[in-house]
Amino acid sequence: MNIADRPGPLLGSSVLGRYLETLVSDLSRLNIGDIATYIPQLGLADPTDFGVAIVTADGRQYKAGTCDRRVTIQSVSKPFMYGQALDQFGREVVLKSVGVEPTGERFNAIVLDEANNRAFNPMVNSGAIVTAALLTRDTPAQSEADMLALFSRLAGRQLDIDMPVFHSEHETGHRNRAIAWLMVNAGIIEPEPDKVLDLYFKQCSVLVDCTDLAAMACTLAKRGTQPFTGEQVFTPDTTRDILSVMTTCGMYDYAGQWVYDVGLPAKSGVSGMIMAVVPGQLGLAVYSPLLDSVGNSVRGIEVCRRFARDFGLHTCASALDPGGAIRRVYTAREVRSLRQRTVAERAVLDGAGALFEAVELTGPLYFAAAERVAHRTAEAAQRARTVVLDLTRVESIDKGALDILRRVASLTASESCRFHVTGIPDRLKADLAEALSAWNGTAVLAYPTTESALEAFEDGVLTGSGAIGIGDVMRLSQADIFKGLGPEDIAVLERAASTFSYAAGDRIITHGDDALAVYVVARGVVSITIPLGSGTRRISAVGAGQAFGEMAMLDGGRRSANAVASGAVICHAFAIDAIRQIAKDHPHIYAVILSNLVRSLSDRLRAANEQLGTFG
Ligand code: GLU
């Protein structure tokens, strides 16, 4: 991706764009600090330059000030090289030559952790030089190519090296040479420090603007995934390790006060760049070359301090409220499946509704939210025989929450209660299947939707009570629509009926067609669906003893829905003409059918109203 392909920045018209512009204009008055001159080329910076950029986890950018100025990244390169070393060699190898303890000394102090014979941490020069040593290839050109490739992937566009700054640093970087030779002497790095320093000076001389750096910071916020390209640059574990060291060691010898005041993992560099990370949310980058005595950008610190304070982003001040994780809880008493039931069936279901409990979840699921869900599920499992966790509205599940769900699944199962997880969004399917498969995932994931779990529960109750016999062929006299008719009347109807069999998926009636017949299901289940977008939506289902397509009797118009066989189905069909004939010859039969029809319609309306009343 090159810069032209990036999503456009959201400038003044956006809330955050305006916020940043005000911040930059307020803090421009802060005219204290000095430009670093120990690398002569850095001394050429313009002290009035001041830019800020934010890149959010969804890849939106906000910027203000001279945010497009390209300057050398300097020490802000260190966390990324450290991440690359961790991904390439693993923690154990890296920890042998560089630790994670803050030094409390200046960034370029000539000190080593003598007790462990390694550099103190990768954010000071000694540790960064060791890291560069790990990543040094056979030739400087190879090392440079690898390093630039890494930084370009992190920024989401091709980056370059500022050669004048590189040469300037190369010519004057004797202190870094001294540190490197000290480490050669200690046996921490190989006796070829020139190649290593070449890479180190080049990594410090990579040119970035505020958006590049904010995108790189955001990659760390997103557990290693670049926000513009979606590429996984670092593993989540490595990203966590990088952020940990940035938190404790990222701001030179101001690190302790920084965490106290700002509370975000961050890294600064002597060119005047600071990047800060709000894990999971965004990356922030500031450029202003006026430095304080420690080497941090004066305005950069102030921007971070205000931003963290204004939006409550200090990582130790997290105000996550797990209360919203449970959207609603209902039993099969308040909510019925879309399946129409006969009067007799409804009476049975009324008594058993409390044995099914659905818990609808929402938002991100993390430890505290999942713990709340676990508690609520355990309560439900004491009362109900089937407990469903509906994840339709869950945005994300972290590792801790997944582990809790896995434990809920195994615990609930041992308690004579069926536990199902439904409505799993596609993006979470793989993670959940993996977490739950260890424990009988097939049963837990048996129903794609709460609706299907609810229908199965109702079927189970009805079968258990003998109210429906799966596979029985219903006689016409048992159909709700013919209730109240005597044997002779039924015989009249039988003569008028034709019987049809259907296989799963067969269309019995089609939306928009002329309505020519009324159907009564003798066996199986028929789904009633309506067209929705390019597919259909199931709005109801009817089983043995129930009629569908009966509106035709009232208005003889066109079909308002499809009817599709859910499995093997047998139906009795009555042609509208035949019914008209019956109305003429046997008006009392017609009157009974009409009154049954009106009752069934008013029942359905009442049920729909009740459901609306429950959920508002
Ligand atoms: N290249 C610089 C040096 O090692 C980096 C210093 C910094 O930004 O902290 O002197």
PDB file of C-alpha atoms in Angstrom, residues 241-455:
ATOM      1  CA  ASP A 241       6.195  -7.881  25.516  1.00  0.00           C
ATOM      2  CA  ILE A 242       7.038  -4.754  23.517  1.00  0.00           C
ATOM      3  CA  LEU A 243       4.338  -2.737  25.286  1.00  0.00           C
ATOM      4  CA  SER A 244       5.469  -3.979  28.693  1.00  0.00           C
ATOM      5  CA  VAL A 245       9.011  -2.759  28.131  1.00  0.00           C
ATOM      6  CA  MET A 246       7.771   0.517  26.667  1.00  0.00           C
ATOM      7  CA  THR A 247       5.705   1.036  29.823  1.00  0.00           C
ATOM      8  CA  THR A 248       8.619   0.585  32.190  1.00  0.00           C
ATOM      9  CA  CYS A 249      11.531   1.865  30.103  1.00  0.00           C
ATOM     10  CA  GLY A 250      10.192   3.815  27.129  1.00  0.00           C
ATOM     11  CA  MET A 251      10.634   7.406  28.274  1.00  0.00           C
ATOM     12  CA  TYR A 252      14.324   7.554  29.180  1.00  0.00           C
ATOM     13  CA  ASP A 253      14.892   8.304  32.860  1.00  0.00           C
ATOM     14  CA  TYR A 254      11.447   9.924  33.097  1.00  0.00           C
ATOM     15  CA  ALA A 255       9.756   6.527  32.789  1.00  0.00           C
ATOM     16  CA  GLY A 256       8.407   6.300  36.359  1.00  0.00           C
ATOM     17  CA  GLN A 257       6.920   9.779  36.411  1.00  0.00           C
ATOM     18  CA  TRP A 258       5.535   9.187  32.900  1.00  0.00           C
ATOM     19  CA  VAL A 259       3.579   6.115  33.960  1.00  0.00           C
ATOM     20  CA  TYR A 260       2.390   7.994  37.013  1.00  0.00           C
ATOM     21  CA  ASP A 261       1.206  11.004  34.990  1.00  0.00           C
ATOM     22  CA  VAL A 262       0.176   9.578  31.626  1.00  0.00           C
ATOM     23  CA  GLY A 263      -0.066   5.839  32.124  1.00  0.00           C
ATOM     24  CA  LEU A 264       0.396   4.729  28.525  1.00  0.00           C
ATOM     25  CA  PRO A 265       3.120   2.592  26.964  1.00  0.00           C
ATOM     26  CA  ALA A 266       5.224   5.040  24.957  1.00  0.00           C
ATOM     27  CA  LYS A 267       8.615   5.660  23.376  1.00  0.00           C
ATOM     28  CA  SER A 268      10.356   8.897  22.602  1.00  0.00           C
ATOM     29  CA  GLY A 269      13.360   9.797  20.459  1.00  0.00           C
ATOM     30  CA  VAL A 270      15.822  12.663  20.328  1.00  0.00           C
ATOM     31  CA  SER A 271      14.459  13.998  17.054  1.00  0.00           C
ATOM     32  CA  GLY A 272      11.386  15.048  19.064  1.00  0.00           C
ATOM     33  CA  MET A 273       9.048  12.185  18.211  1.00  0.00           C
ATOM     34  CA  ILE A 274       6.908  10.452  20.840  1.00  0.00           C
ATOM     35  CA  MET A 275       4.565   7.592  20.160  1.00  0.00           C
ATOM     36  CA  ALA A 276       2.031   6.408  22.706  1.00  0.00           C
ATOM     37  CA  VAL A 277      -0.237   3.382  22.579  1.00  0.00           C
ATOM     38  CA  VAL A 278      -3.728   2.960  23.981  1.00  0.00           C
ATOM     39  CA  PRO A 279      -3.961  -0.842  23.854  1.00  0.00           C
ATOM     40  CA  GLY A 280      -6.896  -2.050  21.811  1.00  0.00           C
ATOM     41  CA  GLN A 281      -7.851   1.477  20.785  1.00  0.00           C
ATOM     42  CA  LEU A 282      -5.329   3.679  19.036  1.00  0.00           C
ATOM     43  CA  GLY A 283      -1.809   4.856  18.344  1.00  0.00           C
ATOM     44  CA  LEU A 284      -0.772   8.472  18.898  1.00  0.00           C
ATOM     45  CA  ALA A 285       2.312  10.233  17.530  1.00  0.00           C
ATOM     46  CA  VAL A 286       3.605  13.714  18.280  1.00  0.00           C
ATOM     47  CA  TYR A 287       6.471  15.619  16.693  1.00  0.00           C
ATOM     48  CA  SER A 288       8.043  18.717  18.212  1.00  0.00           C
ATOM     49  CA  PRO A 289      11.848  18.911  18.317  1.00  0.00           C
ATOM     50  CA  LEU A 290      12.198  21.010  21.492  1.00  0.00           C
ATOM     51  CA  LEU A 291      13.478  18.581  24.129  1.00  0.00           C
ATOM     52  CA  ASP A 292      13.633  18.733  27.907  1.00  0.00           C
ATOM     53  CA  SER A 293      16.766  17.890  29.876  1.00  0.00           C
ATOM     54  CA  VAL A 294      15.985  14.166  29.786  1.00  0.00           C
ATOM     55  CA  GLY A 295      15.627  14.125  25.981  1.00  0.00           C
ATOM     56  CA  ASN A 296      11.830  14.012  25.669  1.00  0.00           C
ATOM     57  CA  SER A 297       9.839  16.387  23.459  1.00  0.00           C
ATOM     58  CA  VAL A 298       8.386  19.018  25.809  1.00  0.00           C
ATOM     59  CA  ARG A 299       5.202  19.529  23.795  1.00  0.00           C
ATOM     60  CA  GLY A 300       5.038  15.829  23.008  1.00  0.00           C
ATOM     61  CA  ILE A 301       4.831  14.989  26.700  1.00  0.00           C
ATOM     62  CA  GLU A 302       2.198  17.627  27.241  1.00  0.00           C
ATOM     63  CA  VAL A 303       0.067  16.382  24.313  1.00  0.00           C
ATOM     64  CA  CYS A 304       0.132  12.838  25.699  1.00  0.00           C
ATOM     65  CA  ARG A 305      -0.573  14.017  29.221  1.00  0.00           C
ATOM     66  CA  ARG A 306      -3.596  16.068  28.166  1.00  0.00           C
ATOM     67  CA  PHE A 307      -4.924  13.471  25.767  1.00  0.00           C
ATOM     68  CA  ALA A 308      -4.757  10.709  28.387  1.00  0.00           C
ATOM     69  CA  ARG A 309      -6.309  12.961  31.011  1.00  0.00           C
ATOM     70  CA  ASP A 310      -9.089  14.394  28.824  1.00  0.00           C
ATOM     71  CA  PHE A 311     -10.267  10.981  27.657  1.00  0.00           C
ATOM     72  CA  GLY A 312      -9.465   8.966  30.805  1.00  0.00           C
ATOM     73  CA  LEU A 313      -6.996   6.690  29.020  1.00  0.00           C
ATOM     74  CA  HIS A 314      -4.489   5.981  31.809  1.00  0.00           C
ATOM     75  CA  THR A 315      -4.163   2.192  31.738  1.00  0.00           C
ATOM     76  CA  CYS A 316      -4.441   2.023  35.522  1.00  0.00           C
ATOM     77  CA  ALA A 317      -7.678   4.022  35.481  1.00  0.00           C
ATOM     78  CA  SER A 318      -9.626   1.586  33.349  1.00  0.00           C
ATOM     79  CA  ALA A 319     -13.330   2.084  33.939  1.00  0.00           C
ATOM     80  CA  LEU A 320     -14.740  -0.919  32.077  1.00  0.00           C
ATOM     81  CA  ASP A 321     -18.194  -1.754  33.356  1.00  0.00           C
ATOM     82  CA  PRO A 322     -19.080  -5.404  32.877  1.00  0.00           C
ATOM     83  CA  GLY A 323     -22.719  -4.584  33.753  1.00  0.00           C
ATOM     84  CA  GLY A 324     -23.758  -4.193  30.133  1.00  0.00           C
ATOM     85  CA  ALA A 325     -22.569  -7.623  29.034  1.00  0.00           C
ATOM     86  CA  ILE A 326     -25.973  -9.233  29.626  1.00  0.00           C
ATOM     87  CA  ARG A 327     -28.521  -7.636  27.322  1.00  0.00           C
ATOM     88  CA  ARG A 328     -31.568  -9.587  28.455  1.00  0.00           C
ATOM     89  CA  VAL A 329     -32.603 -12.895  29.915  1.00  0.00           C
ATOM     90  CA  TYR A 330     -35.835 -14.687  29.047  1.00  0.00           C
ATOM     91  CA  THR A 331     -37.464 -18.062  29.434  1.00  0.00           C
ATOM     92  CA  ALA A 332     -39.603 -20.021  26.996  1.00  0.00           C
ATOM     93  CA  ARG A 333     -42.571 -18.609  28.867  1.00  0.00           C
ATOM     94  CA  GLU A 334     -41.996 -15.086  27.564  1.00  0.00           C
ATOM     95  CA  VAL A 335     -40.709 -16.041  24.152  1.00  0.00           C
ATOM     96  CA  ARG A 336     -42.022 -18.823  21.961  1.00  0.00           C
ATOM     97  CA  SER A 337     -40.314 -20.259  18.931  1.00  0.00           C
ATOM     98  CA  LEU A 338     -41.650 -19.205  15.547  1.00  0.00           C
ATOM     99  CA  ARG A 339     -43.367 -22.565  15.313  1.00  0.00           C
ATOM    100  CA  GLN A 340     -47.165 -22.309  15.531  1.00  0.00           C
ATOM    101  CA  ARG A 341     -48.517 -24.755  18.078  1.00  0.00           C
ATOM    102  CA  THR A 342     -51.944 -26.260  18.458  1.00  0.00           C
ATOM    103  CA  VAL A 343     -54.110 -25.298  21.415  1.00  0.00           C
ATOM    104  CA  ALA A 344     -53.252 -28.577  23.153  1.00  0.00           C
ATOM    105  CA  GLU A 345     -49.556 -28.108  22.546  1.00  0.00           C
ATOM    106  CA  ARG A 346     -49.653 -24.565  23.859  1.00  0.00           C
ATOM    107  CA  ALA A 347     -51.192 -25.730  27.088  1.00  0.00           C
ATOM    108  CA  VAL A 348     -48.310 -28.166  27.624  1.00  0.00           C
ATOM    109  CA  LEU A 349     -45.684 -25.549  26.733  1.00  0.00           C
ATOM    110  CA  ASP A 350     -47.170 -23.019  29.157  1.00  0.00           C
ATOM    111  CA  GLY A 351     -46.303 -25.312  32.038  1.00  0.00           C
ATOM    112  CA  ALA A 352     -42.737 -25.996  30.934  1.00  0.00           C
ATOM    113  CA  GLY A 353     -41.550 -22.567  29.755  1.00  0.00           C
ATOM    114  CA  ALA A 354     -39.366 -21.894  32.793  1.00  0.00           C
ATOM    115  CA  LEU A 355     -37.186 -24.888  31.965  1.00  0.00           C
ATOM    116  CA  PHE A 356     -35.596 -22.998  29.086  1.00  0.00           C
ATOM    117  CA  GLU A 357     -33.544 -19.892  29.765  1.00  0.00           C
ATOM    118  CA  ALA A 358     -31.760 -17.755  27.195  1.00  0.00           C
ATOM    119  CA  VAL A 359     -29.089 -15.215  28.167  1.00  0.00           C
ATOM    120  CA  GLU A 360     -28.376 -12.675  25.435  1.00  0.00           C
ATOM    121  CA  LEU A 361     -24.919 -11.146  25.581  1.00  0.00           C
ATOM    122  CA  THR A 362     -23.573  -7.983  24.023  1.00  0.00           C
ATOM    123  CA  GLY A 363     -20.391  -5.937  23.609  1.00  0.00           C
ATOM    124  CA  PRO A 364     -16.849  -7.145  24.110  1.00  0.00           C
ATOM    125  CA  LEU A 365     -16.488 -10.150  26.414  1.00  0.00           C
ATOM    126  CA  TYR A 366     -13.473  -9.925  28.681  1.00  0.00           C
ATOM    127  CA  PHE A 367     -12.725 -11.443  32.064  1.00  0.00           C
ATOM    128  CA  ALA A 368     -15.084  -9.406  34.275  1.00  0.00           C
ATOM    129  CA  ALA A 369     -17.938  -9.536  31.748  1.00  0.00           C
ATOM    130  CA  ALA A 370     -17.505 -13.285  31.265  1.00  0.00           C
ATOM    131  CA  GLU A 371     -17.382 -13.832  35.010  1.00  0.00           C
ATOM    132  CA  ARG A 372     -20.741 -12.098  35.307  1.00  0.00           C
ATOM    133  CA  VAL A 373     -22.102 -14.278  32.520  1.00  0.00           C
ATOM    134  CA  ALA A 374     -20.754 -17.401  34.223  1.00  0.00           C
ATOM    135  CA  HIS A 375     -22.489 -16.428  37.442  1.00  0.00           C
ATOM    136  CA  ARG A 376     -25.789 -15.770  35.685  1.00  0.00           C
ATOM    137  CA  THR A 377     -25.516 -19.012  33.735  1.00  0.00           C
ATOM    138  CA  ALA A 378     -24.895 -21.013  36.885  1.00  0.00           C
ATOM    139  CA  GLU A 379     -28.033 -19.504  38.411  1.00  0.00           C
ATOM    140  CA  ALA A 380     -30.029 -20.385  35.306  1.00  0.00           C
ATOM    141  CA  ALA A 381     -28.666 -23.934  35.312  1.00  0.00           C
ATOM    142  CA  GLN A 382     -30.196 -24.520  38.738  1.00  0.00           C
ATOM    143  CA  ARG A 383     -33.688 -23.805  37.449  1.00  0.00           C
ATOM    144  CA  ALA A 384     -33.660 -24.662  33.772  1.00  0.00           C
ATOM    145  CA  ARG A 385     -33.032 -27.816  31.800  1.00  0.00           C
ATOM    146  CA  THR A 386     -31.736 -25.920  28.788  1.00  0.00           C
ATOM    147  CA  VAL A 387     -29.601 -22.801  29.047  1.00  0.00           C
ATOM    148  CA  VAL A 388     -28.624 -20.868  25.948  1.00  0.00           C
ATOM    149  CA  LEU A 389     -25.949 -18.191  25.700  1.00  0.00           C
ATOM    150  CA  ASP A 390     -26.750 -16.055  22.669  1.00  0.00           C
ATOM    151  CA  LEU A 391     -23.673 -14.327  21.242  1.00  0.00           C
ATOM    152  CA  THR A 392     -25.366 -12.623  18.279  1.00  0.00           C
ATOM    153  CA  ARG A 393     -24.421  -9.173  19.559  1.00  0.00           C
ATOM    154  CA  VAL A 394     -20.996  -9.989  20.968  1.00  0.00           C
ATOM    155  CA  GLU A 395     -18.231  -8.006  19.268  1.00  0.00           C
ATOM    156  CA  SER A 396     -15.173  -9.757  20.614  1.00  0.00           C
ATOM    157  CA  ILE A 397     -14.115 -12.385  23.108  1.00  0.00           C
ATOM    158  CA  ASP A 398     -10.682 -12.265  24.652  1.00  0.00           C
ATOM    159  CA  LYS A 399      -8.638 -15.206  25.839  1.00  0.00           C
ATOM    160  CA  GLY A 400      -9.765 -14.973  29.444  1.00  0.00           C
ATOM    161  CA  ALA A 401     -13.443 -14.813  28.491  1.00  0.00           C
ATOM    162  CA  LEU A 402     -13.056 -17.791  26.164  1.00  0.00           C
ATOM    163  CA  ASP A 403     -11.554 -19.787  28.956  1.00  0.00           C
ATOM    164  CA  ILE A 404     -14.434 -18.881  31.260  1.00  0.00           C
ATOM    165  CA  LEU A 405     -16.975 -19.928  28.604  1.00  0.00           C
ATOM    166  CA  ARG A 406     -15.178 -23.242  28.228  1.00  0.00           C
ATOM    167  CA  ARG A 407     -15.403 -23.782  31.987  1.00  0.00           C
ATOM    168  CA  VAL A 408     -19.078 -22.792  32.013  1.00  0.00           C
ATOM    169  CA  ALA A 409     -19.723 -25.376  29.297  1.00  0.00           C
ATOM    170  CA  SER A 410     -18.120 -28.221  31.206  1.00  0.00           C
ATOM    171  CA  LEU A 411     -19.593 -27.274  34.557  1.00  0.00           C
ATOM    172  CA  THR A 412     -23.130 -26.735  33.316  1.00  0.00           C
ATOM    173  CA  ALA A 413     -23.098 -30.012  31.444  1.00  0.00           C
ATOM    174  CA  SER A 414     -22.406 -31.968  34.576  1.00  0.00           C
ATOM    175  CA  GLU A 415     -25.510 -30.491  36.149  1.00  0.00           C
ATOM    176  CA  SER A 416     -28.247 -32.262  34.205  1.00  0.00           C
ATOM    177  CA  CYS A 417     -28.724 -29.127  32.185  1.00  0.00           C
ATOM    178  CA  ARG A 418     -28.094 -28.739  28.475  1.00  0.00           C
ATOM    179  CA  PHE A 419     -25.937 -25.796  27.611  1.00  0.00           C
ATOM    180  CA  HIS A 420     -25.803 -24.256  24.134  1.00  0.00           C
ATOM    181  CA  VAL A 421     -23.919 -21.327  22.660  1.00  0.00           C
ATOM    182  CA  THR A 422     -25.840 -19.774  19.748  1.00  0.00           C
ATOM    183  CA  GLY A 423     -25.675 -16.839  17.343  1.00  0.00           C
ATOM    184  CA  ILE A 424     -21.897 -16.961  17.104  1.00  0.00           C
ATOM    185  CA  PRO A 425     -20.739 -14.220  14.697  1.00  0.00           C
ATOM    186  CA  ASP A 426     -18.583 -15.594  11.857  1.00  0.00           C
ATOM    187  CA  ARG A 427     -15.482 -13.787  13.038  1.00  0.00           C
ATOM    188  CA  LEU A 428     -15.631 -15.563  16.422  1.00  0.00           C
ATOM    189  CA  LYS A 429     -16.503 -19.035  15.152  1.00  0.00           C
ATOM    190  CA  ALA A 430     -12.999 -20.463  14.906  1.00  0.00           C
ATOM    191  CA  ASP A 431     -11.977 -19.262  18.368  1.00  0.00           C
ATOM    192  CA  LEU A 432     -15.125 -20.618  20.005  1.00  0.00           C
ATOM    193  CA  ALA A 433     -15.030 -23.913  18.197  1.00  0.00           C
ATOM    194  CA  GLU A 434     -11.468 -24.367  19.383  1.00  0.00           C
ATOM    195  CA  ALA A 435     -12.205 -23.374  22.982  1.00  0.00           C
ATOM    196  CA  LEU A 436     -15.336 -25.504  23.243  1.00  0.00           C
ATOM    197  CA  SER A 437     -14.237 -28.504  21.224  1.00  0.00           C
ATOM    198  CA  ALA A 438     -12.028 -29.656  24.058  1.00  0.00           C
ATOM    199  CA  TRP A 439     -15.242 -30.141  25.897  1.00  0.00           C
ATOM    200  CA  ASN A 440     -17.996 -31.714  23.813  1.00  0.00           C
ATOM    201  CA  GLY A 441     -18.249 -28.714  21.503  1.00  0.00           C
ATOM    202  CA  THR A 442     -20.670 -30.497  19.220  1.00  0.00           C
ATOM    203  CA  ALA A 443     -23.476 -30.452  21.762  1.00  0.00           C
ATOM    204  CA  VAL A 444     -22.664 -26.948  22.928  1.00  0.00           C
ATOM    205  CA  LEU A 445     -22.635 -25.674  19.357  1.00  0.00           C
ATOM    206  CA  ALA A 446     -25.531 -27.829  18.151  1.00  0.00           C
ATOM    207  CA  TYR A 447     -27.906 -24.948  17.398  1.00  0.00           C
ATOM    208  CA  PRO A 448     -26.902 -22.034  15.189  1.00  0.00           C
ATOM    209  CA  THR A 449     -29.621 -19.768  16.598  1.00  0.00           C
ATOM    210  CA  THR A 450     -31.524 -19.413  19.845  1.00  0.00           C
ATOM    211  CA  GLU A 451     -34.698 -19.806  17.791  1.00  0.00           C
ATOM    212  CA  SER A 452     -33.636 -23.293  16.684  1.00  0.00           C
ATOM    213  CA  ALA A 453     -32.644 -24.250  20.246  1.00  0.00           C
ATOM    214  CA  LEU A 454     -35.997 -22.972  21.500  1.00  0.00           C
ATOM    215  CA  GLU A 455     -37.941 -24.922  18.886  1.00  0.00           C
TER     216      GLU A 455
END
